[in-house]
Amino acid sequence: MNSRATVQKVKQSILTHSMINSGDKVLVAVSGGADSVCLLHILYLLAQEMHFTIDVIHLNHSLRAAAEEDQLFVEQMCYFYGLNFYCKKEDIRRLADETGKSLEEAGRAARYAFFKETMKKRGFSCVATAHNQNDNAETVLLNLLRGTGLDGLSGIPYTREDGIIRPLLHVTRAEIESYCTENDLNYRTDESNADNIFTRNRVRNELIPFLQRNFNPNIIDGLANLAENVSEDAEFLNSYARRLFERVNSPMPKCTPVMLHIDTLRMIQRSIQMRLVRLAMHKADKYCAEFGKNHLDSVLKLLEKPTGTGVDLPGDFRAEVRYGWLVFEKKEENVKKNADFLNKSEFCIEVEAEKSYNIEIIGKIFTFSVSDIGKAGKAEHITLLDYDVIKNRPICLRSRQHGDKLTVYEDGRRKTVKSLLIDKKIPREERNEFPLLCSGNEVLAIPDIRVGEPYRVRKNTKRVLVITSEKIESQ
């Protein structure tokens, strides 16, 4: 295939998969190898014709002795093309040691984090990477060897929701090398690609050539066709799962952590359950670690477990059952949430009627007023106390303390505030959001939860203290 045909093939892929629109700012990921050099040259040619602009991004992984030379090579290309060059140096070996990931996984995570950061900071529409048809074939084979499902057999997608695009995915490595030769494009060679200690390199250098010689000389095209056919079926199932997700996900706006309704999940076919779990994980963290069938199986077993049961997942995630919901969150988020609260000073605010109090530490506003019993409203976030019983007593709103108790029986017996919150199925990480109304050392009420027996409204109550709570929406 000549150069012109290769350019047209890339242009057609861009149009077919809606990768780039007129006016887009495209960030091209360039390592300096043949694939990315070819991609940059083609997008440079197409930019004026298709009315978009390009600049270049490069992550120096600090793994190879030639890494500095690679960076300089890409920088000089940008100078030649007149493009902005965004570069960052990262110690991937250190990151791999710190996170327990392989060098390949740590490098990938660092690259995509840098892409995301630069896209957001500089206002780019998308990032073009140089994955090609051979890469796709290798990915399908690797996934097949690992026992993948439909999503794994779909290979590398042309586009991703986070703005990653692959314009060369329909172009073979042979076509890329031919294009570079025809256009006198120099490129860097990564000697580690020949090192068969890495599984992907063994697939590329040994398995695929073996299959070409002994089974199918067009195995690259065959695997690409397989990926395309399977991806259509997988996309149908994923689309169905995305629609269902809105029904099983928590209906609360801006809800964190991500939660799925267990009773609804139980009524859904297992294959869709697995997709819903993946969607929940990616909603909790778009760049979460990949996890396999064994992890999905362990999560789905939670559907029959009691509240408090959970499993740890890759990427420092945890899935846990909480009062009819399957909850997904990064473990450090829950730890941080509790640590942030404990690290701040406890609060105790003396309150008066006809005033409002903004308690930022728990994200709520409390309003106090006095009303005749017949005029007092009743709603979910309104708490009523018999005002004539407490009118001459100083009252305050304070944070919970260990061992706090509320009188809940007529004979004076009490229950711990903690047990009352558990009875109301308040998740552990949300219990600090419920302050106590107190007078001296006595707890009068837990607004929104329960009023102490001596202060509750009775038939002979004439006036009530009305406490209205309102959650402060985070910006």
GROMACS .gro file of C-alpha atoms in nm, residues 31 58-74 87 89-90 188 191:
model
   23
   31SER     CA    1   0.723   0.802   2.184
   58HIS     CA    2   0.565   1.261   2.545
   59LEU     CA    3   0.628   1.080   2.874
   60ASN     CA    4   0.990   0.997   2.955
   61HIS     CA    5   0.968   0.667   3.145
   62SER     CA    6   1.333   0.679   3.265
   63LEU     CA    7   1.362   0.305   3.199
   64ARG     CA    8   1.606   0.292   2.906
   65ALA     CA    9   1.952   0.438   2.873
   66ALA     CA   10   1.830   0.601   2.552
   67ALA     CA   11   1.523   0.761   2.714
   68GLU     CA   12   1.680   1.109   2.714
   69GLU     CA   13   1.772   1.071   2.347
   70ASP     CA   14   1.415   0.963   2.267
   71GLN     CA   15   1.281   1.274   2.439
   72LEU     CA   16   1.523   1.501   2.250
   73PHE     CA   17   1.431   1.330   1.921
   74VAL     CA   18   1.058   1.396   1.973
   87CYS     CA   19   0.678   1.649   2.822
   89LYS     CA   20   0.979   1.275   3.319
   90GLU     CA   21   0.861   0.993   3.547
  188ARG     CA   22   1.373   0.549   1.726
  191GLU     CA   23   1.552  -0.259   2.180
   0.00000   0.00000   0.00000
